[in-house]
mmCIF file of C-alpha atoms in Angstrom:
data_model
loop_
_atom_site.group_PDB
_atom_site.id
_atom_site.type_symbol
_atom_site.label_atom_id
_atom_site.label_comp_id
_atom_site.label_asym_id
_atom_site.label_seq_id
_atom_site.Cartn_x
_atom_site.Cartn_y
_atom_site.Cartn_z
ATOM 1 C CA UNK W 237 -11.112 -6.117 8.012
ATOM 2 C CA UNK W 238 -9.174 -4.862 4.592
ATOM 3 C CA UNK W 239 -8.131 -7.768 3.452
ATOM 4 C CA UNK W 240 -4.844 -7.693 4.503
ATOM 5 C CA UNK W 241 -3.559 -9.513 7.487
ATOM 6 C CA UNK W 242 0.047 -9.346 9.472
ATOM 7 C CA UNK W 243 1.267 -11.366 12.431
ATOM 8 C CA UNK W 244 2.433 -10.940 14.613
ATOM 9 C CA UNK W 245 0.969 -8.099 16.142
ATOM 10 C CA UNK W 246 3.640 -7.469 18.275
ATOM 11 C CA UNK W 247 6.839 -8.056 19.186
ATOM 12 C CA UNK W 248 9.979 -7.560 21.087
ATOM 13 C CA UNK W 249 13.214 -8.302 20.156
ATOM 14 C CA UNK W 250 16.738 -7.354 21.331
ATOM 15 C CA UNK W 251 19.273 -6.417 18.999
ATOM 16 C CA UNK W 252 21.114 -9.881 18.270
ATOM 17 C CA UNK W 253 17.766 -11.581 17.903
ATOM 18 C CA UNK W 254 16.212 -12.077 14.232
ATOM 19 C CA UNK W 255 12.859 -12.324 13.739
ATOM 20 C CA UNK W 256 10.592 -12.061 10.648
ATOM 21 C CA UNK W 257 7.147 -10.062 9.771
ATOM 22 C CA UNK W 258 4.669 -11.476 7.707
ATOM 23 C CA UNK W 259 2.052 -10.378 5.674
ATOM 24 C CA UNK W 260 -0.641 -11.803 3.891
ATOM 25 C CA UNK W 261 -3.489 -10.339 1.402
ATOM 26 C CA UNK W 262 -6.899 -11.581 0.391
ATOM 27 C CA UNK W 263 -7.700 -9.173 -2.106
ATOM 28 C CA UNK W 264 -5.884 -10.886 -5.461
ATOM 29 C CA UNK W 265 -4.061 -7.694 -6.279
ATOM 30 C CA UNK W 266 -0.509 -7.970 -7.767
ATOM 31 C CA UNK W 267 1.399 -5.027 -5.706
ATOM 32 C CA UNK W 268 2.717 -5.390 -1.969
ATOM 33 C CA UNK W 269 4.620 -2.764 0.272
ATOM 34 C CA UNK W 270 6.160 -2.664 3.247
ATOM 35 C CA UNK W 271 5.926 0.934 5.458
ATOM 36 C CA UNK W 272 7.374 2.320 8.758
ATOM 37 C CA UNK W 273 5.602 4.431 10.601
ATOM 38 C CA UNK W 274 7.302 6.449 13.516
ATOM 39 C CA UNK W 275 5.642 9.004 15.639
ATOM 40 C CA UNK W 276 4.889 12.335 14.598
ATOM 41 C CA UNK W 277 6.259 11.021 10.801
ATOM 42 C CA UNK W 278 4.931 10.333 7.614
ATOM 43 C CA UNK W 279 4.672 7.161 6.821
ATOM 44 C CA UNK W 280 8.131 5.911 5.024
ATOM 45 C CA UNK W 281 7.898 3.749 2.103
ATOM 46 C CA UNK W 282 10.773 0.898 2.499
ATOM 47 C CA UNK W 283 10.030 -1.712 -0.284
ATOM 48 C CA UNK W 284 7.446 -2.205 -3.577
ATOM 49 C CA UNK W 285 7.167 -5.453 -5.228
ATOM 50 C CA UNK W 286 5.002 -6.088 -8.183
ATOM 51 C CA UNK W 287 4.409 -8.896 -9.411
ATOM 52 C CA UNK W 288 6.803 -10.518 -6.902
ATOM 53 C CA UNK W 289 9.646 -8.609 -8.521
ATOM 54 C CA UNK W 290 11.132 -5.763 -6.164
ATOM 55 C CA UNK W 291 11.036 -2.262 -8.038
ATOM 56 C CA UNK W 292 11.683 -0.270 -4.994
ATOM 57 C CA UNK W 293 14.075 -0.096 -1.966
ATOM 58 C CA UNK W 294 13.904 3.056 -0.662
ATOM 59 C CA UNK W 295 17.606 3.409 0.785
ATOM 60 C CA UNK W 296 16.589 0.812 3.376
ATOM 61 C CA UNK W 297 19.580 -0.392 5.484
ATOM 62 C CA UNK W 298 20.504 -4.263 5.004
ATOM 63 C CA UNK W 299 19.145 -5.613 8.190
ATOM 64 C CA UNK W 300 15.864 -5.113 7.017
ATOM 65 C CA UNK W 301 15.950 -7.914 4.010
ATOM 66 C CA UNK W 302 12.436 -8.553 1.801
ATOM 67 C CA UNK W 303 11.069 -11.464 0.567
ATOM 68 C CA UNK W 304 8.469 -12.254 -1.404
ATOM 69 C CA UNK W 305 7.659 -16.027 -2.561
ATOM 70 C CA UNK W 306 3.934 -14.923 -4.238
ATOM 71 C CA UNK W 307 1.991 -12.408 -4.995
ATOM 72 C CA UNK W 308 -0.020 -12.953 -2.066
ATOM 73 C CA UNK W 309 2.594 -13.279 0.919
ATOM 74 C CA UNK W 310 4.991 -10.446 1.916
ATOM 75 C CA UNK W 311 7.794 -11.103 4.701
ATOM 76 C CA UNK W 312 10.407 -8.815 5.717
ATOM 77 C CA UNK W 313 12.999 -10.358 7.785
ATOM 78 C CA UNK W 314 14.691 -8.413 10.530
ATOM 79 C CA UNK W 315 18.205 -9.193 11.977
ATOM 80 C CA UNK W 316 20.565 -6.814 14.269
ATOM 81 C CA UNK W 317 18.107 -4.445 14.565
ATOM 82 C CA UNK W 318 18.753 -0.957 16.608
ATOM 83 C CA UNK W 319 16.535 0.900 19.217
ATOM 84 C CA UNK W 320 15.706 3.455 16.437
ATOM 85 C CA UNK W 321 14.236 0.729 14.540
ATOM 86 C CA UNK W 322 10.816 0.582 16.969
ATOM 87 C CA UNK W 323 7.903 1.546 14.899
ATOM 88 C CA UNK W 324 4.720 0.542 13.717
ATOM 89 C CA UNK W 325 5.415 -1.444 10.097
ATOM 90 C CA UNK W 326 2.803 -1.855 7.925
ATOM 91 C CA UNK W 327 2.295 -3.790 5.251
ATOM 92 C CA UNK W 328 -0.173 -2.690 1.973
ATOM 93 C CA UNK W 329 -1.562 -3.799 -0.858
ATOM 94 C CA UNK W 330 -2.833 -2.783 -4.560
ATOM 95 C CA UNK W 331 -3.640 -3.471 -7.678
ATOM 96 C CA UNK W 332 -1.666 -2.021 -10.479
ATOM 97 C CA UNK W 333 -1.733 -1.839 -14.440
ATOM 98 C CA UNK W 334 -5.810 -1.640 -14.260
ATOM 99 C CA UNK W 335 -6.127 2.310 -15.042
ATOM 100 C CA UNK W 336 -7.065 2.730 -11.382
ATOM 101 C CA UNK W 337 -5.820 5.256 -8.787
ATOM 102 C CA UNK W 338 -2.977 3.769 -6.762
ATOM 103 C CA UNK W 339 -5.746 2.542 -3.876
ATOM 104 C CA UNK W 340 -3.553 0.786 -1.694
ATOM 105 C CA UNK W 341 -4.858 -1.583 1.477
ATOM 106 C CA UNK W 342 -3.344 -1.458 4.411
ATOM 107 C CA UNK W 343 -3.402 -4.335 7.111
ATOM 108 C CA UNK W 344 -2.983 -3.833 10.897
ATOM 109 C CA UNK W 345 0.526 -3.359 11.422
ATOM 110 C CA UNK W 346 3.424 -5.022 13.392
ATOM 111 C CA UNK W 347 4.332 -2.850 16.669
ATOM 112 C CA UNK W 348 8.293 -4.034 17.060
ATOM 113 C CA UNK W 349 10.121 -3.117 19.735
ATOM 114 C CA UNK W 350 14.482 -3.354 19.776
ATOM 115 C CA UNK W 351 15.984 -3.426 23.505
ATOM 116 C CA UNK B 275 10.746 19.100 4.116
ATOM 117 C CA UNK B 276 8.133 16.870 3.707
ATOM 118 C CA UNK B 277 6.165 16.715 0.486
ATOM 119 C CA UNK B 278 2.962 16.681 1.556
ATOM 120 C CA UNK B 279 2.484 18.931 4.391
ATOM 121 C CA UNK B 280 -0.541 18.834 6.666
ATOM 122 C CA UNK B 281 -2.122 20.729 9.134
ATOM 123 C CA UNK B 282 -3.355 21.409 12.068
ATOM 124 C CA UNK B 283 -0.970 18.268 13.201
ATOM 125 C CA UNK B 284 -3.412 17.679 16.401
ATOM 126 C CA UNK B 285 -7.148 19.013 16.613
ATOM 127 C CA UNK B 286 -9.185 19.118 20.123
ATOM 128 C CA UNK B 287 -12.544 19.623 20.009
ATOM 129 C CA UNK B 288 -15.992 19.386 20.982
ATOM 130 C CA UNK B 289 -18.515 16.949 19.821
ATOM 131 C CA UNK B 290 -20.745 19.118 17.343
ATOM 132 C CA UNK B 291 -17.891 21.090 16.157
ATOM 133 C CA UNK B 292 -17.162 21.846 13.017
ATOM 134 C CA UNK B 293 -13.136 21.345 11.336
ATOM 135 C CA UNK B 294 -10.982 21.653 8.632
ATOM 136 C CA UNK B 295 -7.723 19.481 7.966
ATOM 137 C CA UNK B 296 -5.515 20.897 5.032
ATOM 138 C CA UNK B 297 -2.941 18.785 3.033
ATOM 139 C CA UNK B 298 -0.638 21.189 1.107
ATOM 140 C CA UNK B 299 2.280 20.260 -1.556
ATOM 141 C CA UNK B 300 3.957 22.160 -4.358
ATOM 142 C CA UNK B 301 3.561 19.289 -6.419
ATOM 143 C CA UNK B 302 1.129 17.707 -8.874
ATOM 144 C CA UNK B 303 -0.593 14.523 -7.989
ATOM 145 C CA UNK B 304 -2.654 12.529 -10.413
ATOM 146 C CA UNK B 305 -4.726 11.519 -7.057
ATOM 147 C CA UNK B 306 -5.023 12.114 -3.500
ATOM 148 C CA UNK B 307 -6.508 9.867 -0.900
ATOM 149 C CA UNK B 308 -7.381 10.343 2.545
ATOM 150 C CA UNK B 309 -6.807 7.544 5.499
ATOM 151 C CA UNK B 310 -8.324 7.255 8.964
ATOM 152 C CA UNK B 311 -6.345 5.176 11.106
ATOM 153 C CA UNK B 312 -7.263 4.397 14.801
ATOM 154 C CA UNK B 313 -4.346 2.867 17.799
ATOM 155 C CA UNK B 314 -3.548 -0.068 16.727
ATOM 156 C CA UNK B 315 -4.818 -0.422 13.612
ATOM 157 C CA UNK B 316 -3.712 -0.125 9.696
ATOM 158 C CA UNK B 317 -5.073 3.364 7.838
ATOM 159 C CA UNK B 318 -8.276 2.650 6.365
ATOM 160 C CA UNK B 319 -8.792 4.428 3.248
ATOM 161 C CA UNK B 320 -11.720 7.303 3.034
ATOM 162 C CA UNK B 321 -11.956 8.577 -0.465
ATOM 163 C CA UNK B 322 -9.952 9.174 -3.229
ATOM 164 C CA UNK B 323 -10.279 12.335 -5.274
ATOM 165 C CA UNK B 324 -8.954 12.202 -8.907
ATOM 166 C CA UNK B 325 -10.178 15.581 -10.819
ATOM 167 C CA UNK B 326 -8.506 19.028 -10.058
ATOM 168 C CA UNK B 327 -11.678 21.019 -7.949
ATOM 169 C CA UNK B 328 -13.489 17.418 -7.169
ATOM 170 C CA UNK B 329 -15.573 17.820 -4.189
ATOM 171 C CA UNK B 330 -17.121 13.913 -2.703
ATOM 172 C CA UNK B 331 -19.190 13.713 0.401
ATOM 173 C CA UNK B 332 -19.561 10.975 3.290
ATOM 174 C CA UNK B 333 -21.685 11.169 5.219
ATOM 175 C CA UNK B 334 -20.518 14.299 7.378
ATOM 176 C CA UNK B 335 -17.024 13.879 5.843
ATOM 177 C CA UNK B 336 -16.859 16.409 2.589
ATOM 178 C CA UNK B 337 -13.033 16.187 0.610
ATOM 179 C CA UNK B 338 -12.258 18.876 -2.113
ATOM 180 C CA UNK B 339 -9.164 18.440 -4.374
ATOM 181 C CA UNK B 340 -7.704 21.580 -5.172
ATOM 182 C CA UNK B 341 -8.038 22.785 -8.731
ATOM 183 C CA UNK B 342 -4.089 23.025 -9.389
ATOM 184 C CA UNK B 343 -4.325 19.175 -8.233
ATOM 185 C CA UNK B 344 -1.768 20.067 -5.280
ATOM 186 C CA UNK B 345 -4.044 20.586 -2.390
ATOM 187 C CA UNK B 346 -6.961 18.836 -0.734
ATOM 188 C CA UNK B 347 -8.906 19.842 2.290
ATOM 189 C CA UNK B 348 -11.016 17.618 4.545
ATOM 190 C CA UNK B 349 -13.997 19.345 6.220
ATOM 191 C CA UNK B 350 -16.237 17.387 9.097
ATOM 192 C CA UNK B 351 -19.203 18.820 10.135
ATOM 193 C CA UNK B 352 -21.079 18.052 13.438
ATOM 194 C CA UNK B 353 -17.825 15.918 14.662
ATOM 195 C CA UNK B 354 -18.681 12.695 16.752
ATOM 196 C CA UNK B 355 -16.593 10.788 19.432
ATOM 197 C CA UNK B 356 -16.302 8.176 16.398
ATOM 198 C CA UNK B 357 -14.382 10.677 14.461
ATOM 199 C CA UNK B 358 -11.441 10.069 16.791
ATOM 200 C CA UNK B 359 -8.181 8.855 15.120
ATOM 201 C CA UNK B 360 -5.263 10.191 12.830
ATOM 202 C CA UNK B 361 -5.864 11.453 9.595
ATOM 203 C CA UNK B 362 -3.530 11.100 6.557
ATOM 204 C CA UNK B 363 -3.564 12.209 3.267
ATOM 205 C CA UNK B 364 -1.484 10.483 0.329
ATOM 206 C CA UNK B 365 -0.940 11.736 -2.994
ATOM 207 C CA UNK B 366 -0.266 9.696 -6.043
ATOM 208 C CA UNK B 367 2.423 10.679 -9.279
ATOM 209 C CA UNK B 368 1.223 9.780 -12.368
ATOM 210 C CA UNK B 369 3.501 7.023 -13.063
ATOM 211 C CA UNK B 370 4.741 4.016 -10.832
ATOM 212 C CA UNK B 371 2.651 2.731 -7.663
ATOM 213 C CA UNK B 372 4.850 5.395 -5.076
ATOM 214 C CA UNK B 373 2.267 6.938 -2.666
ATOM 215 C CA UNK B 374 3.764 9.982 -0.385
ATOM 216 C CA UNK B 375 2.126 10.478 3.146
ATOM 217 C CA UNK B 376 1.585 13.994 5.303
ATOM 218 C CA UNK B 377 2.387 13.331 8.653
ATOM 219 C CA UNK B 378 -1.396 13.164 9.574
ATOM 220 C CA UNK B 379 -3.355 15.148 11.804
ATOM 221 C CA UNK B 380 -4.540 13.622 15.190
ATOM 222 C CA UNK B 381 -8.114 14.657 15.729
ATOM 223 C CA UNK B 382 -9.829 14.348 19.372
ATOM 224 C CA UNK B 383 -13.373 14.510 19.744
ATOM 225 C CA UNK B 384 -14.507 14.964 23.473
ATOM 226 C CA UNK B 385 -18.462 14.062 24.660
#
């Protein structure tokens, strides 16, 4: 248990469905991200927020839209998705502007499926 | 080409074996961590290693950083079942809260 949770777990979707991902964190830091991971990839960063203020989106296409209401809740809301969007997304967490190394937290991931 | 570039990218062995992961980059991180993650699951974070030629220990888990700050190795000695999963390192710039992954190298330990 890190401290960071995500639901669901898993889910299937076809491509004219929209669905959401949501992520929450227990650990009182200030910094949330949302990941994909594919097979055989690194892990790809897709969006930062600090301080509930976006200050990343890593050339992300639009049907993959953000949203943060707090510093503790993350969602990232998913519509017309494609086959090649399948992957495992993960959500993180850190604490920034405290001197520290970027430690980030990772909860358990979302496996999505597109038909 | 990726930043961070790790190898082997998959590792067989035999429990009580002895291996070495690598994580190589031409650039210079301010940190490097190192993940475990299992099926499944989230990575779980290992160790991070801040000072160029920093050597930590866990357990039978020993991470150097490379002196130049752009390399780190991972070296497991006597390798368990339990060791089982994919291994990742991340390296930190020295500004902003960016982390950049390897592609991770899927150890198997057999019984």
């Amino acid at each position: 248990e890190t401290g960071v949770t995500q639901t669901p777990r898993h889910l299937v979707m076809g491509m004219t469905n929209k669905k959401s991902l949501k992520c929450e964190q227990h650990l009182g830091h200030n910094a949330m991200y949302w990941y994909k991971q594919s097979a055989k990839k690194p892990l790809e960063l897709m969006f930062v927020y600090n301080f509930k203020e976006q200050t990343e989106n890593n050339s992300v296409p639009s049907r993959f839209s953000p949203e943060c209401p707090n510093s503790s809740h993350l969602f990232l809301h998913l519509h017309t998705l494609q086959p090649e969007d399948s992957a495992l997304y993960l959500c993180a967490s850190s604490q920034q502007g405290t001197g520290e190394t970027d430690t980030q937290y990772f909860g358990p991931g979302t496996r999505l499926t597109v038909l | 080409t990726q930043l961070l570039e790790q190898s082997p990218q998959f590792l067989s062995i035999q429990e009580g074996e002895n291996l070495t992961v690598y994580c190589n980059s031409s650039s210079v991180f301010s940190s490097l961590q190192w993940y475990r993650q299992e099926p499944g699951e989230g990575p779980v974070l290992l160790v991070t290693v801040v000072t160029g030629g920093e050597v930590k220990k866990l357990k039978r888990l020993t991470f150097q950083f490379g002196d130049a700050r752009k390399d780190s190795s991972l070296h497991i000695t006597a390798a368990q079942p339990g060791d089982t999963g994919l291994y990742l390192c991340a390296g930190a710039w020295y500004y902003g809260n960016k982390l950049v992954f390897g592609a991770g190298t899927i150890l198997r330990v057999k019984s």
